[in-house]
Amino acid sequence: MKHNVLFELGCEELPPKSLKTLRDALKNQVEQGLTQAGLAYDDIVAYAAPRRLALLIKNIDGKQPDSQKRFDGPAVQAAYNADGTPSKALEGFMRGQGINASQVSTFMAGKVEKVCYLKDIQGQSLDALLPSILQTALDNLPIAKRMRSAASRTEFVRPVQWVVLLKDDQVIDATIQDFKAGNQSYGHRFHAPQAVTIPHADSYIDTLRQVSVIADFDERQAEIVKQTNALANEVNAQAIVPADLLNEVTGLVELPVALRASFEERFLAVPQEALITTMQDNQKYFCLVNDAGKLQPYFIFISNIQSKDPSQVIEGNEKVVRPRLSDAEFFFLQDQKQPLASRQEKLANMVFQAELGTLWDKSQRIAKLAKALASVTGANADDAEKSALLAKCDLTSELVGEFPELQGIAGTYYAKLEGENAEVAEALGEQYLPKFAGDVLPQTKTGTTLALADRLDTLMGIFGIGQAPTGSKDPFALRRSAIGILRLIIENQLDVTLDSLINNAIQAYGDVLKNPAQAKTDAVAFLEGRYRAKYEDQGVAVDVIQAVQALAPKSPLDFDQRIHAVQAFRQLPQAETLSASNKRVANILAKVDGAIADTVNANLLQEDAEQALFTSVEQAKATVQPLQAKADYQGVLTALANLATPLTNFFDGVMVNADDVQLKNNRLALLQQVRNLFMIVADVSVLQD
């Protein structure tokens, strides 16, 4: 028979930030347990609310299927005496299994026939198996810190209050987390705190809805978004709803009720990032902005009760948020009493790294480096130098002290208030971009220059004192920083080599670094080693990356152009044939002792296939030359696709290792030219079929 099963674990309020994770993990663990037990089912629906985790298992088997287990004994040859009676070996096997000779079977183990016992195993019932599956699933949930409640030795993320376990409308006799399972749950803590009976597994959601609980996490979240957007539309604004904050708020309420409140417009003079940060992080509010992204004097919060007088709830939240906004305003105004540039002195007391000096030392180095990089990025050298000297000054400000995530952003506000030009001011906030994979890049040339200089200085300094990342240890986030460097170069189309960038960074350090030459080699290799991670994140196949890495391009932009060319090449119908042919060419040439001629003697071409290949190669050279000159690698590979047929015919009709040494060497020279043409772009021989 098939059944629907409901499991609900009732607790004190679960951690809202991890509620969704707990829900999904519980479902995955139970799925694994049911599969291992051989219990078939149609689907599992997982629910989660602040005080409960629940599962509805649909159409699950009432028992395991019956099975048969084989117990192996000795070989037939050793199992019987010459007269056919059981040997001592077989008697020992039968005694161990508790069977007689009539129950012995045989099977083939390879080429040897052996005796065995096929034991029929009765499948266990769902009622017997499920409690232990559920308990194991709970024990395996990703909980960083567990707690015990009262005298119980059983641990969980929060104290357990009740357990529901129903098979259709029948309670399954079980004890889970030291609680006897029943059919009684509890409603909303304030609107309906009394016990409520779940009459049937299928009626779980509807029953809880009647007691003011929306148990479905996704349904609650959708309701929050719907109500929030409606309130935002009423004031012609858009709500900022970060995914993590939305998940957390969804984990805080059983019955979401969105309300809109406001704050004094004078606070809008404060950097909006500070206001948004304090309202999101401390109060769990959704902030409102207009179409231009400017903060509006409203916020939306999600209440867990349906108040008879919402105005009092709104007023209470406005009263709570006002001191926090006032604090941000106070810090902002205090900071303006001191010019940004004057804060440089304080940087001399802030250590960047013990062997590399203070943040003031770092600022001086970045200024030199940024000025040198300006010719590469197209930035104004004076702007680049000035922005570098101001870049770290806001780290000494009151605002950044209270809101560390505003570093750079605060500097931009202060620089604008002091009349700095837009390039310099914006660069202060853009120096930290990109902050993570897929993040936006600086929009100004000065910001790009400063972001590059800052990362290169840190990278070269850490390598220069012998503290390069090892294993999982990367305290200065150099791996992420390296990918940021590559992105800044590639996406801004900067034609510059990694060698030249590192050289500039070394010069800015003067004589601080221990072994500059070795540090440079290691730093360049480290940056080149980040290509794989960068492109794999973009979905580029590993063999495409390896095909380009085989040529070790010195410029990240050049590397990127080759990657895109090889990707396009793989889509050509001739790609598979050409890749296989290049493998063959590479293998042949690798076995050659001595030098191969640079030119092909046309007079030594005897076979039609080698003459045709020679003609095609000469035509390809003429076509490829102008394309190579302008780094049109995709055009080069597209042109070389025409070699597929003549190259195939060559291998089908021509013996490369001819007895005549002159013919052999001439054919090797021809293959060398084919190889050289493809190696203009990448080693396509490493591409997989």
XYZ file of C-alpha atoms in Angstrom:
689
model
C 0.000 0.000 0.000
C 0.978 3.619 -0.552
C 0.775 6.279 2.148
C 1.327 9.972 2.694
C 3.552 10.676 5.688
C 3.891 13.909 7.645
C 6.815 14.653 9.923
C 7.028 17.874 11.896
C 9.676 18.828 14.436
C 8.551 21.712 16.642
C 11.241 23.833 18.300
C 12.027 27.095 19.944
C 12.739 29.755 17.307
C 15.253 28.343 14.823
C 18.178 30.451 13.524
C 16.606 32.522 10.740
C 19.760 32.791 8.636
C 20.086 29.024 8.383
C 16.401 28.018 8.318
C 16.292 27.466 4.556
C 19.534 25.487 4.691
C 18.165 23.282 7.470
C 14.981 22.670 5.503
C 16.847 21.593 2.372
C 19.375 19.508 4.288
C 16.618 17.638 6.153
C 14.921 16.798 2.876
C 18.185 15.586 1.310
C 19.068 13.457 4.318
C 15.648 11.790 4.435
C 15.775 11.156 0.686
C 19.080 9.357 1.161
C 17.734 7.349 4.078
C 14.617 6.231 2.218
C 16.648 5.268 -0.842
C 19.070 3.211 1.238
C 16.151 1.492 2.941
C 14.574 0.646 -0.416
C 11.374 2.579 0.323
C 9.951 4.017 -2.881
C 8.016 7.298 -2.874
C 6.824 9.892 -5.382
C 7.995 13.144 -3.821
C 9.054 14.903 -0.627
C 7.879 18.442 0.075
C 9.864 20.296 2.719
C 8.479 23.073 4.923
C 10.144 25.440 7.364
C 8.899 28.183 9.659
C 10.516 29.856 12.687
C 9.328 27.151 15.084
C 9.148 24.077 12.879
C 10.760 21.892 10.240
C 8.430 19.558 8.391
C 8.292 17.037 5.551
C 5.385 15.631 3.573
C 6.389 12.336 1.925
C 3.956 11.479 -0.855
C 2.923 7.975 -1.918
C 5.556 6.072 0.019
C 5.556 2.272 0.203
C 4.112 0.761 3.366
C 7.025 -1.691 3.632
C 10.304 -2.635 2.078
C 10.154 -5.146 -0.763
C 11.074 -8.697 0.197
C 14.608 -9.624 -0.810
C 17.039 -12.489 -0.940
C 20.589 -12.404 0.418
C 23.320 -14.772 -0.696
C 25.803 -16.215 1.796
C 28.803 -17.769 0.042
C 30.333 -21.083 1.060
C 33.255 -23.209 -0.167
C 33.813 -24.341 -3.761
C 31.651 -27.291 -4.818
C 34.814 -29.363 -5.314
C 35.731 -28.866 -1.658
C 32.159 -29.055 -0.359
C 31.545 -32.756 -1.007
C 33.404 -35.951 -0.361
C 34.015 -38.512 -3.088
C 30.815 -40.317 -2.110
C 28.776 -37.112 -2.430
C 28.331 -36.527 1.267
C 28.987 -33.065 2.722
C 32.630 -32.430 3.582
C 33.707 -30.880 6.855
C 33.962 -27.527 5.063
C 30.339 -27.693 3.934
C 29.170 -28.943 7.333
C 30.861 -25.980 8.985
C 29.190 -23.603 6.496
C 25.725 -25.143 7.119
C 26.231 -25.053 10.848
C 27.190 -21.370 10.693
C 24.099 -20.517 8.654
C 21.768 -22.806 10.653
C 20.627 -24.770 7.574
C 20.586 -28.335 6.287
C 21.826 -29.810 3.004
C 18.475 -29.339 1.253
C 18.827 -25.558 1.615
C 22.214 -25.355 -0.077
C 22.389 -23.819 -3.576
C 25.260 -23.244 -5.989
C 26.457 -20.362 -8.169
C 29.334 -19.602 -10.515
C 32.046 -17.318 -9.089
C 33.939 -16.673 -12.281
C 35.032 -20.106 -13.472
C 34.574 -21.743 -10.071
C 31.280 -23.220 -8.906
C 30.627 -22.530 -5.240
C 27.922 -23.447 -2.744
C 25.770 -20.773 -1.139
C 22.699 -20.172 0.958
C 19.970 -17.935 -0.457
C 18.184 -16.474 2.532
C 14.748 -14.907 2.055
C 14.515 -11.591 3.928
C 11.138 -10.170 4.802
C 10.897 -6.418 4.133
C 10.398 -4.256 7.208
C 7.394 -1.995 7.606
C 7.453 1.762 7.067
C 6.470 2.242 10.706
C 9.530 0.321 11.880
C 12.030 2.012 9.554
C 10.951 5.646 9.417
C 11.717 6.802 13.000
C 15.358 5.792 12.736
C 15.671 7.341 9.253
C 14.294 10.630 10.569
C 16.494 10.612 13.662
C 19.587 9.910 11.564
C 18.644 12.754 9.231
C 18.324 15.159 12.168
C 21.661 14.007 13.555
C 23.335 14.743 10.227
C 21.999 18.256 9.702
C 24.668 20.953 9.143
C 24.488 22.523 12.605
C 27.606 24.381 13.751
C 26.704 24.374 17.432
C 24.190 22.030 19.031
C 22.554 22.348 22.428
C 20.934 20.071 24.985
C 17.610 20.866 26.590
C 16.888 20.178 30.287
C 17.886 16.637 31.321
C 17.849 15.282 27.771
C 21.155 14.115 26.302
C 19.826 14.531 22.756
C 21.216 17.581 21.002
C 19.750 19.901 18.396
C 20.145 23.462 17.176
C 17.296 24.640 19.467
C 15.240 22.960 22.215
C 12.603 20.636 20.738
C 8.998 21.172 21.900
C 6.912 18.611 20.014
C 7.011 15.946 17.285
C 4.302 15.025 14.786
C 4.572 11.800 12.790
C 1.510 10.712 10.799
C 0.967 7.974 8.254
C -2.145 9.266 6.533
C -4.374 9.803 9.606
C -2.581 7.391 11.936
C 0.159 8.313 14.403
C 3.327 6.256 13.920
C 4.565 4.986 17.251
C 7.990 6.590 17.591
C 10.266 8.600 19.847
C 12.338 11.240 18.072
C 14.650 13.702 19.845
C 13.349 12.199 23.121
C 9.764 13.245 22.257
C 6.894 10.848 21.758
C 5.402 11.440 18.320
C 1.768 12.509 18.126
C -0.637 14.404 15.906
C -0.662 17.724 17.760
C 1.128 20.814 16.507
C 0.920 24.434 17.671
C -0.284 27.592 15.984
C 1.080 31.118 15.832
C 2.823 32.046 19.076
C 0.600 35.127 19.600
C -2.522 34.690 17.443
C -3.191 30.987 18.152
C -0.730 29.549 20.690
C -2.924 26.593 21.609
C -2.378 23.015 20.450
C -3.998 21.994 17.178
C -4.669 18.467 15.954
C -3.480 17.502 12.467
C -6.232 15.142 11.279
C -4.385 13.838 8.208
C -0.943 14.207 6.684
C -2.491 15.886 3.634
C -4.191 18.561 5.714
C -1.014 19.902 7.352
C -0.685 23.167 5.443
C -4.389 24.020 5.616
C -4.634 23.153 9.310
C -1.727 25.440 10.205
C -3.049 28.194 8.004
C -6.193 28.190 10.158
C -4.015 28.931 13.188
C -2.135 31.796 11.495
C 0.956 29.883 10.412
C 2.193 29.739 6.810
C 4.442 26.697 7.073
C 5.703 26.801 3.484
C 8.940 28.844 3.413
C 8.615 29.641 -0.291
C 4.989 30.722 0.075
C 5.875 33.043 2.949
C 8.742 34.499 0.972
C 6.559 35.120 -2.071
C 4.003 36.825 0.155
C 6.707 39.063 1.648
C 7.900 40.101 -1.812
C 4.346 40.741 -2.982
C 3.423 42.906 0.017
C 6.754 44.746 -0.064
C 6.465 45.619 -3.747
C 2.878 46.819 -3.274
C 3.891 49.182 -0.451
C 6.876 50.451 -2.452
C 4.701 51.151 -5.489
C 2.413 53.322 -3.376
C 5.249 55.854 -2.968
C 6.672 55.381 -6.494
C 9.754 53.606 -5.201
C 11.526 50.284 -5.487
C 12.475 48.073 -2.576
C 16.043 46.853 -2.112
C 15.570 43.187 -1.268
C 18.912 41.323 -1.022
C 18.461 37.561 -1.268
C 20.197 36.827 2.049
C 18.131 39.419 3.899
C 14.930 38.111 2.310
C 15.755 34.569 3.444
C 16.513 35.789 6.943
C 13.295 37.799 7.244
C 11.319 34.834 5.895
C 12.880 32.778 8.671
C 11.762 35.277 11.318
C 8.011 35.289 10.731
C 5.186 32.742 10.677
C 2.586 35.221 9.400
C 4.217 37.999 7.342
C 2.624 41.429 7.517
C 4.522 44.151 5.638
C 4.304 47.721 6.927
C 5.862 50.917 5.604
C 7.426 53.503 7.893
C 9.403 56.672 7.304
C 12.314 58.701 8.683
C 13.260 62.382 8.578
C 14.478 63.613 5.200
C 17.455 65.340 6.821
C 19.097 61.929 7.171
C 19.284 61.671 3.386
C 22.286 64.019 3.529
C 24.219 61.128 5.092
C 25.843 58.649 2.643
C 22.955 56.405 1.727
C 25.173 53.322 1.929
C 25.532 53.957 5.680
C 21.786 54.329 6.147
C 21.027 51.267 4.074
C 23.639 49.208 5.901
C 22.341 50.048 9.366
C 18.694 49.496 8.398
C 19.398 46.172 6.674
C 21.942 44.687 9.062
C 20.603 45.881 12.391
C 16.866 46.219 11.822
C 16.211 43.791 8.935
C 14.392 46.509 6.990
C 13.915 46.787 3.242
C 15.032 50.226 2.068
C 13.338 52.121 -0.762
C 15.020 53.920 -3.664
C 13.743 55.840 -6.679
C 14.383 54.944 -10.313
C 17.799 56.626 -10.142
C 18.802 54.479 -7.143
C 18.591 57.364 -4.655
C 17.421 56.438 -1.180
C 13.929 57.586 -0.223
C 12.824 58.479 3.347
C 10.890 55.225 3.780
C 11.555 51.669 4.829
C 9.469 48.505 4.920
C 9.572 46.000 7.754
C 7.907 42.617 8.123
C 5.872 42.104 11.266
C 4.973 38.689 12.660
C 1.566 39.798 13.899
C -1.622 41.179 12.409
C -1.922 44.212 14.682
C -5.275 45.842 15.473
C -3.470 49.180 15.374
C -0.639 49.028 12.777
C 0.173 52.706 13.353
C 1.585 51.850 16.781
C 3.816 49.143 15.301
C 5.005 51.590 12.636
C 5.648 54.299 15.203
C 7.633 51.870 17.338
C 9.912 50.926 14.451
C 10.431 54.568 13.508
C 11.432 55.273 17.097
C 13.918 52.403 17.064
C 15.615 53.341 13.770
C 15.989 57.063 14.527
C 18.944 56.696 16.965
C 20.812 54.487 14.493
C 20.390 57.009 11.691
C 21.364 59.772 14.087
C 24.580 57.919 14.908
C 25.465 57.662 11.211
C 24.679 61.366 10.784
C 26.865 62.266 13.759
C 29.861 60.306 12.463
C 29.425 61.806 9.001
C 29.360 65.372 10.318
C 32.279 64.760 12.679
C 34.434 63.446 9.844
C 33.861 66.578 7.787
C 35.597 68.687 10.423
C 38.895 67.261 9.231
C 40.016 67.370 5.556
C 40.524 63.964 3.986
C 44.149 64.633 3.046
C 45.033 65.571 6.636
C 44.194 62.026 7.705
C 47.312 60.751 5.958
C 49.287 61.304 9.154
C 47.141 58.772 11.015
C 47.893 56.164 8.353
C 51.498 56.187 9.541
C 50.262 54.559 12.770
C 48.252 51.820 11.025
C 50.303 48.738 10.093
C 49.602 47.206 6.688
C 51.989 44.296 7.185
C 54.848 44.135 9.667
C 57.580 43.717 7.029
C 55.928 45.962 4.437
C 55.276 48.942 6.674
C 52.235 51.074 7.397
C 49.251 52.106 5.332
C 51.072 55.391 4.764
C 53.975 53.447 3.216
C 51.500 51.515 1.095
C 49.825 54.751 -0.048
C 53.204 56.136 -1.139
C 53.970 53.008 -3.144
C 50.528 52.916 -4.738
C 50.912 56.555 -5.747
C 54.160 55.786 -7.614
C 52.683 52.683 -9.183
C 49.408 54.369 -10.180
C 51.318 57.188 -11.864
C 53.341 54.640 -13.841
C 50.205 52.669 -14.811
C 48.349 55.759 -16.032
C 49.961 55.450 -19.461
C 48.551 51.912 -19.722
C 45.031 52.678 -18.507
C 44.701 56.072 -20.179
C 44.136 57.834 -16.868
C 45.476 61.259 -15.990
C 48.748 60.621 -14.142
C 48.204 63.446 -11.646
C 44.679 62.228 -10.850
C 45.965 58.682 -10.425
C 48.697 59.803 -8.026
C 46.373 62.027 -5.999
C 43.665 59.370 -5.683
C 46.288 56.880 -4.460
C 47.450 59.253 -1.723
C 43.847 59.754 -0.586
C 42.740 56.144 -1.092
C 43.247 54.843 2.453
C 42.524 58.074 4.346
C 38.891 57.227 5.085
C 40.049 54.176 7.068
C 40.746 56.614 9.907
C 37.265 58.159 9.738
C 34.511 57.741 12.330
C 32.050 56.574 9.670
C 34.240 53.720 8.452
C 35.044 52.860 12.053
C 31.313 52.270 12.618
C 30.571 50.869 9.148
C 33.718 49.088 7.866
C 31.957 48.125 4.639
C 31.929 51.829 3.688
C 35.693 51.998 3.186
C 36.308 53.767 -0.074
C 32.671 54.827 -0.350
C 33.065 57.231 2.583
C 36.197 58.613 0.952
C 34.248 59.330 -2.238
C 31.655 61.352 -0.321
C 34.260 63.345 1.572
C 36.318 64.009 -1.566
C 33.250 65.324 -3.393
C 32.332 67.563 -0.458
C 35.850 68.972 -0.561
C 35.583 69.761 -4.266
C 37.816 67.069 -5.729
C 37.196 66.288 -9.394
C 34.899 63.377 -10.216
C 37.707 61.065 -11.434
C 39.630 61.323 -8.161
C 36.536 61.122 -5.941
C 34.967 58.136 -7.711
C 38.287 56.291 -7.769
C 38.354 56.190 -3.958
C 35.243 54.019 -3.917
C 36.211 52.043 -7.031
C 39.629 50.975 -5.706
C 38.068 47.898 -4.073
C 36.245 46.732 -7.214
C 35.707 43.961 -8.103
C 35.027 42.714 -4.567
C 33.945 39.213 -5.599
C 33.461 37.005 -8.641
C 31.077 38.659 -11.089
C 31.188 42.023 -9.299
C 31.187 45.244 -11.329
C 34.461 46.898 -12.342
C 35.506 50.532 -11.846
C 33.803 52.854 -14.300
C 36.543 55.517 -14.355
C 40.049 55.185 -15.759
C 41.472 56.564 -12.527
C 39.499 53.984 -10.539
C 40.797 51.200 -12.791
C 44.359 52.458 -12.300
C 43.997 52.653 -8.520
C 42.354 49.210 -8.288
C 45.200 47.676 -10.298
C 47.907 49.467 -8.342
C 46.486 48.486 -4.955
C 46.240 44.798 -5.862
C 49.639 44.653 -7.545
C 51.283 46.298 -4.539
C 49.784 43.757 -2.142
C 50.549 40.802 -4.413
C 54.164 41.778 -5.009
C 54.750 42.683 -1.371
C 53.463 39.396 0.035
C 55.419 37.370 -2.531
C 58.448 39.568 -1.910
C 58.589 38.624 1.772
C 58.054 34.926 1.079
C 54.485 34.601 2.335
C 52.740 33.446 -0.843
C 49.446 31.540 -0.363
C 49.856 27.877 0.488
C 47.084 25.315 0.471
C 43.919 26.855 1.861
C 45.812 29.656 3.640
C 45.410 32.973 1.867
C 45.126 35.688 4.553
C 45.477 38.536 2.061
C 42.950 36.998 -0.391
C 45.583 36.999 -3.132
C 43.765 34.390 -5.238
C 40.665 36.570 -5.449
C 42.852 39.627 -5.936
C 44.728 37.958 -8.809
C 41.513 37.202 -10.659
C 40.530 40.841 -10.072
C 43.795 41.932 -11.729
C 43.106 39.717 -14.739
C 39.564 41.051 -15.056
C 40.697 44.678 -14.797
C 43.164 44.112 -17.635
C 41.001 41.980 -19.901
C 37.662 43.722 -19.571
C 39.264 47.146 -19.979
C 41.148 45.902 -23.061
C 44.528 46.897 -21.614
C 47.373 45.723 -23.831
C 49.994 45.082 -21.171
C 52.066 42.101 -20.040
C 52.116 40.702 -16.535
C 55.901 41.066 -16.524
C 55.738 44.817 -17.047
C 53.086 45.276 -14.354
C 55.113 43.312 -11.817
C 58.252 45.267 -12.746
C 56.436 48.522 -11.968
C 55.303 47.134 -8.605
C 58.867 46.071 -7.746
C 60.207 49.526 -8.578
C 57.653 51.123 -6.246
C 58.934 48.934 -3.397
C 62.547 50.045 -3.789
C 64.837 47.827 -1.702
C 62.157 46.477 0.674
C 61.743 43.086 -1.040
C 64.100 40.243 -0.139
C 64.548 38.538 -3.524
C 62.799 40.607 -6.208
C 63.804 38.378 -9.125
C 62.426 35.191 -7.564
C 59.393 37.029 -6.230
C 58.649 38.311 -9.723
C 58.878 34.817 -11.226
C 56.594 33.416 -8.533
C 54.088 36.283 -8.761
C 53.787 36.028 -12.554
C 53.333 32.244 -12.307
C 50.687 32.774 -9.614
C 48.750 35.213 -11.806
C 48.977 32.887 -14.804
C 47.773 30.054 -12.599
C 44.516 31.945 -11.977
C 43.460 31.709 -15.630
C 41.991 28.276 -15.122
C 39.810 29.287 -12.155
C 38.678 32.452 -13.933
C 37.627 30.741 -17.162
C 36.180 27.626 -15.550
C 33.834 29.945 -13.639
C 32.703 31.240 -17.028
C 31.980 27.713 -18.266
C 35.047 27.388 -20.500
C 36.183 23.776 -20.946
C 39.476 22.820 -19.306
C 41.034 21.571 -22.549
C 40.347 24.938 -24.222
C 42.230 26.660 -21.397
C 45.072 24.148 -21.658
C 45.299 24.673 -25.424
C 46.022 28.366 -24.856
C 48.190 27.850 -21.780
C 50.495 25.681 -23.912
C 51.679 28.890 -25.614
C 52.076 30.819 -22.334
C 50.861 34.210 -23.660
C 52.377 37.063 -21.677
C 49.414 39.424 -21.958
C 46.093 38.624 -20.220
C 44.214 40.387 -23.024
C 46.020 38.253 -25.602
C 45.226 35.133 -23.545
C 41.550 36.067 -23.463
C 41.384 36.659 -27.220
C 42.905 33.247 -27.844
C 40.427 31.592 -25.473
C 37.484 33.024 -27.389
C 39.067 32.009 -30.687
C 39.532 28.382 -29.594
C 35.981 28.267 -28.253
C 34.669 29.446 -31.627
C 36.957 26.953 -33.394
C 35.433 24.053 -31.437
C 32.057 24.867 -32.967
C 33.371 24.414 -36.529
C 32.491 21.112 -38.264
C 36.193 20.553 -39.073
C 37.341 21.027 -35.455
C 37.329 17.372 -34.414
C 39.235 16.278 -37.533
C 41.792 19.057 -37.193
C 42.320 18.361 -33.496
C 42.985 14.677 -34.220
C 45.287 15.554 -37.124
C 47.218 18.012 -34.940
C 47.667 15.313 -32.306
C 49.132 13.078 -34.997
C 51.398 15.843 -36.291
C 52.605 16.671 -32.765
C 53.366 12.997 -32.032
C 55.306 12.568 -35.274
C 57.365 15.722 -34.756
C 58.062 14.880 -31.109
C 59.887 11.704 -32.189
C 62.212 13.487 -34.592
C 65.876 13.661 -33.619
C 67.630 16.806 -34.731
C 66.414 19.969 -36.437
C 63.624 20.139 -38.972
C 64.056 22.360 -42.023
C 62.317 25.735 -42.013
C 61.356 25.493 -45.687
C 59.726 22.905 -47.913
C 61.336 21.915 -51.219
C 58.447 21.891 -53.697
C 60.506 19.777 -56.127
C 60.559 16.907 -53.656
C 56.768 16.702 -53.372
C 55.884 13.501 -55.236
C 52.395 12.487 -54.112
C 49.255 14.366 -55.114
C 48.151 14.566 -51.458
C 51.386 16.203 -50.279
C 51.343 18.631 -53.196
C 47.756 19.575 -52.348
C 48.638 20.054 -48.676
C 51.639 22.218 -49.607
C 49.451 24.408 -51.829
C 46.854 24.746 -49.054
C 49.544 25.620 -46.493
C 50.998 28.335 -48.737
C 47.525 29.788 -49.298
C 46.842 29.635 -45.546
C 50.087 31.510 -44.808
C 49.064 34.348 -47.104
C 45.574 34.500 -45.573
C 46.720 34.232 -41.971
C 49.515 36.805 -42.031
C 47.335 39.970 -41.975
C 44.935 38.335 -39.496
C 47.812 37.499 -37.160
C 49.139 41.060 -37.411
C 45.900 42.430 -35.936
C 45.498 39.554 -33.434
C 42.366 38.249 -35.151
C 42.855 34.777 -33.742
C 39.337 33.652 -34.509
C 39.889 34.630 -38.144
C 43.177 32.681 -38.151
C 41.574 29.448 -36.936
C 38.614 29.862 -39.266
C 41.019 30.198 -42.195
C 43.027 27.167 -41.042
C 39.848 25.079 -40.996
C 40.368 24.735 -44.759
C 43.360 22.474 -44.013
C 41.122 19.716 -42.655
C 40.569 17.862 -45.920
C 44.094 18.169 -47.419
C 45.620 17.177 -44.054
C 43.366 14.113 -43.812
C 44.177 13.122 -47.410
C 47.872 13.568 -46.665
C 47.788 11.089 -43.807
C 45.643 8.686 -45.829
C 47.925 8.684 -48.903
C 51.439 9.677 -47.861
C 54.062 7.768 -45.863
C 55.858 10.404 -43.778
C 58.736 8.173 -42.659
C 59.800 7.292 -46.196
C 62.963 5.272 -46.838
C 64.350 8.181 -48.840
C 65.766 10.534 -46.184
C 65.257 13.631 -48.359
C 61.580 12.815 -48.897
C 61.129 12.082 -45.185
C 62.743 15.336 -44.052
C 60.780 17.343 -46.621
C 57.505 15.865 -45.404
C 58.474 16.567 -41.793
C 59.172 20.177 -42.763
C 55.708 20.370 -44.349
C 54.077 19.044 -41.167
C 56.162 21.459 -39.117
C 54.669 24.338 -41.116
C 51.153 22.998 -40.494
C 51.950 22.805 -36.792
C 53.378 26.328 -36.744
C 50.268 27.754 -38.376
C 47.984 26.418 -35.654
C 50.432 27.337 -32.909
C 49.943 30.976 -33.881
C 46.785 30.748 -31.776
C 46.862 27.659 -29.547
C 47.829 24.011 -29.342
C 44.596 22.528 -30.677
C 46.101 19.043 -30.411
C 45.176 18.989 -26.692
C 41.464 19.466 -27.411
C 39.367 16.459 -26.500
C 36.881 14.886 -28.894
